[in-house]
Amino acid sequence: MEAIPANKATPISLAQHTYWNLAGHNSGSILDHSIQIWAKHVTPVNENTIPTGEIMPVQDTPFDFTTEHRIGERINNVPGGYDHNYVLDSGDEKNGLKHAAKLKDPSSSRTLDLWTDAPGMQFYTANYVNGITGKGGAVYGKHAGVCLETQGFPNAINQPNFPSVVVQPGAKYKHTMLFEFSA
């Protein structure tokens, strides 16, 4: 994704918001999927799900996916479910991209590996999806998909300790993500 501000400094943080369910679009919940996220920190949120500016270690919390865990294993310990920005601060690199996440479905054996050059990734478990009609008339409910949105940190414009999302006039914002699938 690319953008170039024409004449004013502009906050830019584009995100791709695909809902993934590796078992198939009409297969129910993603709570049995497992995920590993290469991040040792998250940006906690307030009651309105806006990041507070804190950068919190994930170790020994329900946010710790530094090793593979089922998504549903600890989701009930997170009020509302997962909708949090992970600080991509660990993991392998390939072609200038960081390994952000590995998502697996046990029923289909499908795997998604996500690589990016963005500093953060929003991990969202479709907590507010309820009765959405989709492909082929399928009705999607809560936790029917998972989003892995590589991006700048949400609320970065108001948090001086977050990486800046302001792009100067004429400068190019560029954000790359690579999705690799296997079975």
mmCIF file of C-alpha atoms in Angstrom:
data_model
loop_
_atom_site.group_PDB
_atom_site.id
_atom_site.type_symbol
_atom_site.label_atom_id
_atom_site.label_comp_id
_atom_site.label_asym_id
_atom_site.label_seq_id
_atom_site.Cartn_x
_atom_site.Cartn_y
_atom_site.Cartn_z
ATOM 1 C CA MET A 1 0.000 0.000 0.000
ATOM 2 C CA GLU A 2 1.314 3.437 -0.884
ATOM 3 C CA ALA A 3 0.296 7.060 -0.372
ATOM 4 C CA ILE A 4 1.924 10.457 -0.988
ATOM 5 C CA PRO A 5 0.614 13.592 0.746
ATOM 6 C CA ALA A 6 0.408 16.463 -1.748
ATOM 7 C CA ASN A 7 0.882 19.626 0.281
ATOM 8 C CA LYS A 8 0.559 19.034 4.049
ATOM 9 C CA ALA A 9 2.010 16.692 6.614
ATOM 10 C CA THR A 10 -0.582 13.927 6.879
ATOM 11 C CA PRO A 11 -1.152 11.075 9.331
ATOM 12 C CA ILE A 12 -1.255 7.870 7.260
ATOM 13 C CA SER A 13 -1.639 4.343 8.566
ATOM 14 C CA LEU A 14 -3.397 2.146 6.054
ATOM 15 C CA ALA A 15 -4.604 -1.288 7.125
ATOM 16 C CA GLN A 16 -5.951 -4.269 5.217
ATOM 17 C CA HIS A 17 -9.015 -5.686 7.023
ATOM 18 C CA THR A 18 -9.641 -9.173 5.598
ATOM 19 C CA TYR A 19 -11.421 -11.673 7.826
ATOM 20 C CA TRP A 20 -9.668 -15.055 7.705
ATOM 21 C CA ASN A 21 -11.157 -18.431 8.532
ATOM 22 C CA LEU A 22 -8.805 -21.093 7.249
ATOM 23 C CA ALA A 23 -11.433 -23.816 7.722
ATOM 24 C CA GLY A 24 -13.611 -22.132 5.085
ATOM 25 C CA HIS A 25 -15.989 -19.206 4.884
ATOM 26 C CA ASN A 26 -19.009 -21.038 6.330
ATOM 27 C CA SER A 27 -17.294 -23.190 8.942
ATOM 28 C CA GLY A 28 -18.153 -21.403 12.173
ATOM 29 C CA SER A 29 -15.765 -20.013 14.740
ATOM 30 C CA ILE A 30 -12.001 -19.479 14.537
ATOM 31 C CA LEU A 31 -11.547 -20.241 18.250
ATOM 32 C CA ASP A 32 -9.910 -23.603 17.421
ATOM 33 C CA HIS A 33 -7.393 -21.953 15.093
ATOM 34 C CA SER A 34 -3.967 -21.532 16.638
ATOM 35 C CA ILE A 35 -1.764 -18.486 16.250
ATOM 36 C CA GLN A 36 1.768 -17.419 16.965
ATOM 37 C CA ILE A 37 2.521 -13.679 16.939
ATOM 38 C CA TRP A 38 6.093 -12.413 16.859
ATOM 39 C CA ALA A 39 5.544 -9.654 19.397
ATOM 40 C CA LYS A 40 6.665 -9.333 22.995
ATOM 41 C CA HIS A 41 4.461 -6.268 23.637
ATOM 42 C CA VAL A 42 0.945 -4.934 23.025
ATOM 43 C CA THR A 43 -0.499 -1.450 23.272
ATOM 44 C CA PRO A 44 -3.263 -1.707 25.931
ATOM 45 C CA VAL A 45 -6.574 0.048 25.304
ATOM 46 C CA ASN A 46 -9.041 2.065 27.350
ATOM 47 C CA GLU A 47 -12.787 1.375 27.719
ATOM 48 C CA ASN A 48 -13.318 2.748 24.174
ATOM 49 C CA THR A 49 -10.648 0.385 22.737
ATOM 50 C CA ILE A 50 -8.290 3.319 22.071
ATOM 51 C CA PRO A 51 -4.613 2.632 22.849
ATOM 52 C CA THR A 52 -3.544 4.465 26.007
ATOM 53 C CA GLY A 53 0.069 5.067 25.002
ATOM 54 C CA GLU A 54 1.426 2.307 27.215
ATOM 55 C CA ILE A 55 3.528 -0.477 25.723
ATOM 56 C CA MET A 56 2.938 -3.584 27.846
ATOM 57 C CA PRO A 57 4.874 -6.868 27.895
ATOM 58 C CA VAL A 58 2.739 -9.876 26.923
ATOM 59 C CA GLN A 59 4.647 -12.424 28.994
ATOM 60 C CA ASP A 60 2.386 -14.333 31.420
ATOM 61 C CA THR A 61 -0.771 -12.599 30.109
ATOM 62 C CA PRO A 62 -3.611 -13.806 27.843
ATOM 63 C CA PHE A 63 -1.967 -11.677 25.122
ATOM 64 C CA ASP A 64 1.121 -13.908 24.989
ATOM 65 C CA PHE A 65 1.219 -15.632 21.613
ATOM 66 C CA THR A 66 5.025 -15.677 21.390
ATOM 67 C CA THR A 67 4.498 -19.441 21.200
ATOM 68 C CA GLU A 68 1.585 -21.059 19.411
ATOM 69 C CA HIS A 69 -1.752 -21.131 21.285
ATOM 70 C CA ARG A 70 -5.365 -21.785 20.343
ATOM 71 C CA ILE A 71 -7.171 -18.469 19.900
ATOM 72 C CA GLY A 72 -10.027 -19.624 22.137
ATOM 73 C CA GLU A 73 -7.728 -20.881 24.893
ATOM 74 C CA ARG A 74 -7.643 -17.592 26.830
ATOM 75 C CA ILE A 75 -10.019 -15.288 24.943
ATOM 76 C CA ASN A 76 -12.455 -15.228 27.880
ATOM 77 C CA ASN A 77 -9.699 -13.621 29.975
ATOM 78 C CA VAL A 78 -9.726 -10.597 27.626
ATOM 79 C CA PRO A 79 -12.825 -8.425 28.112
ATOM 80 C CA GLY A 80 -14.634 -8.247 24.777
ATOM 81 C CA GLY A 81 -12.123 -10.533 23.023
ATOM 82 C CA TYR A 82 -8.953 -9.706 21.142
ATOM 83 C CA ASP A 83 -8.861 -6.320 19.395
ATOM 84 C CA HIS A 84 -5.331 -5.198 20.213
ATOM 85 C CA ASN A 85 -2.247 -3.859 18.494
ATOM 86 C CA TYR A 86 0.826 -6.059 18.813
ATOM 87 C CA VAL A 87 4.263 -4.447 18.671
ATOM 88 C CA LEU A 88 6.159 -6.493 16.077
ATOM 89 C CA ASP A 89 9.497 -6.603 17.846
ATOM 90 C CA SER A 90 10.803 -10.133 17.306
ATOM 91 C CA GLY A 91 10.842 -12.817 14.630
ATOM 92 C CA ASP A 92 12.685 -13.776 11.506
ATOM 93 C CA GLU A 93 13.148 -11.518 8.510
ATOM 94 C CA LYS A 94 12.764 -12.353 4.847
ATOM 95 C CA ASN A 95 13.263 -9.930 1.956
ATOM 96 C CA GLY A 96 13.152 -6.964 4.352
ATOM 97 C CA LEU A 97 9.907 -8.133 5.999
ATOM 98 C CA LYS A 98 9.375 -9.311 9.593
ATOM 99 C CA HIS A 99 7.518 -12.494 10.388
ATOM 100 C CA ALA A 100 4.396 -11.112 12.090
ATOM 101 C CA ALA A 101 2.119 -14.108 12.607
ATOM 102 C CA LYS A 102 1.405 -17.742 11.793
ATOM 103 C CA LEU A 103 -2.258 -18.780 11.798
ATOM 104 C CA LYS A 104 -3.217 -22.482 11.606
ATOM 105 C CA ASP A 105 -6.487 -24.362 11.279
ATOM 106 C CA PRO A 106 -6.391 -27.904 12.703
ATOM 107 C CA SER A 107 -9.356 -29.210 10.677
ATOM 108 C CA SER A 108 -8.018 -28.303 7.213
ATOM 109 C CA SER A 109 -4.270 -28.188 8.038
ATOM 110 C CA ARG A 110 -4.145 -24.811 6.278
ATOM 111 C CA THR A 111 -1.546 -22.314 7.476
ATOM 112 C CA LEU A 112 -1.184 -18.592 6.831
ATOM 113 C CA ASP A 113 2.194 -16.920 7.434
ATOM 114 C CA LEU A 114 2.128 -13.122 7.496
ATOM 115 C CA TRP A 115 5.218 -10.991 6.835
ATOM 116 C CA THR A 116 5.348 -7.172 6.952
ATOM 117 C CA ASP A 117 7.472 -4.064 7.290
ATOM 118 C CA ALA A 118 4.859 -2.341 9.498
ATOM 119 C CA PRO A 119 5.633 -1.728 13.203
ATOM 120 C CA GLY A 120 2.344 -3.159 14.482
ATOM 121 C CA MET A 121 -0.409 -5.672 13.840
ATOM 122 C CA GLN A 122 -3.989 -5.427 15.069
ATOM 123 C CA PHE A 123 -5.211 -8.873 16.140
ATOM 124 C CA TYR A 124 -9.022 -8.854 15.979
ATOM 125 C CA THR A 125 -11.260 -11.875 16.591
ATOM 126 C CA ALA A 126 -14.541 -10.613 15.082
ATOM 127 C CA ASN A 127 -15.962 -9.836 18.505
ATOM 128 C CA TYR A 128 -18.691 -7.557 17.141
ATOM 129 C CA VAL A 129 -19.735 -9.638 14.145
ATOM 130 C CA ASN A 130 -23.285 -10.849 14.676
ATOM 131 C CA GLY A 131 -25.581 -12.125 11.947
ATOM 132 C CA ILE A 132 -23.721 -10.664 8.961
ATOM 133 C CA THR A 133 -24.828 -12.256 5.679
ATOM 134 C CA GLY A 134 -21.909 -13.026 3.409
ATOM 135 C CA LYS A 135 -20.754 -15.247 0.563
ATOM 136 C CA GLY A 136 -23.394 -17.664 -0.671
ATOM 137 C CA GLY A 137 -25.860 -16.466 1.972
ATOM 138 C CA ALA A 138 -23.714 -17.722 4.842
ATOM 139 C CA VAL A 139 -24.479 -15.952 8.109
ATOM 140 C CA TYR A 140 -21.360 -15.024 10.077
ATOM 141 C CA GLY A 141 -21.493 -14.792 13.850
ATOM 142 C CA LYS A 142 -19.132 -13.748 16.621
ATOM 143 C CA HIS A 143 -15.597 -15.114 16.096
ATOM 144 C CA ALA A 144 -16.373 -16.306 12.546
ATOM 145 C CA GLY A 145 -13.090 -14.821 11.344
ATOM 146 C CA VAL A 146 -9.842 -13.283 12.491
ATOM 147 C CA CYS A 147 -8.166 -10.118 11.188
ATOM 148 C CA LEU A 148 -4.398 -9.629 11.137
ATOM 149 C CA GLU A 149 -4.026 -5.952 10.237
ATOM 150 C CA THR A 150 -0.439 -4.792 9.794
ATOM 151 C CA GLN A 151 -0.230 -1.040 10.328
ATOM 152 C CA GLY A 152 1.177 1.847 12.306
ATOM 153 C CA PHE A 153 0.070 1.871 15.941
ATOM 154 C CA PRO A 154 -3.540 3.011 16.383
ATOM 155 C CA ASN A 155 -3.755 6.422 18.100
ATOM 156 C CA ALA A 156 -0.104 7.108 17.222
ATOM 157 C CA ILE A 157 -0.987 10.698 16.319
ATOM 158 C CA ASN A 158 -1.816 11.314 20.010
ATOM 159 C CA GLN A 159 0.938 9.197 21.576
ATOM 160 C CA PRO A 160 4.442 10.703 21.251
ATOM 161 C CA ASN A 161 6.135 7.454 22.375
ATOM 162 C CA PHE A 162 4.548 5.493 19.467
ATOM 163 C CA PRO A 163 6.274 5.412 16.061
ATOM 164 C CA SER A 164 5.111 8.427 14.060
ATOM 165 C CA VAL A 165 2.470 7.950 11.356
ATOM 166 C CA VAL A 166 2.917 11.477 9.956
ATOM 167 C CA VAL A 167 4.165 11.573 6.367
ATOM 168 C CA GLN A 168 5.618 14.816 5.017
ATOM 169 C CA PRO A 169 4.436 16.372 1.734
ATOM 170 C CA GLY A 170 5.972 14.618 -1.263
ATOM 171 C CA ALA A 171 7.321 11.744 0.851
ATOM 172 C CA LYS A 172 6.013 8.262 0.102
ATOM 173 C CA TYR A 173 4.227 6.133 2.675
ATOM 174 C CA LYS A 174 4.821 2.496 1.792
ATOM 175 C CA HIS A 175 3.622 -0.533 3.669
ATOM 176 C CA THR A 176 4.154 -4.092 2.505
ATOM 177 C CA MET A 177 2.555 -7.313 3.666
ATOM 178 C CA LEU A 178 3.039 -10.812 2.333
ATOM 179 C CA PHE A 179 0.538 -13.628 2.921
ATOM 180 C CA GLU A 180 1.904 -17.159 2.440
ATOM 181 C CA PHE A 181 -0.476 -20.129 2.495
ATOM 182 C CA SER A 182 0.321 -23.801 2.857
ATOM 183 C CA ALA A 183 -1.438 -27.015 3.793
#
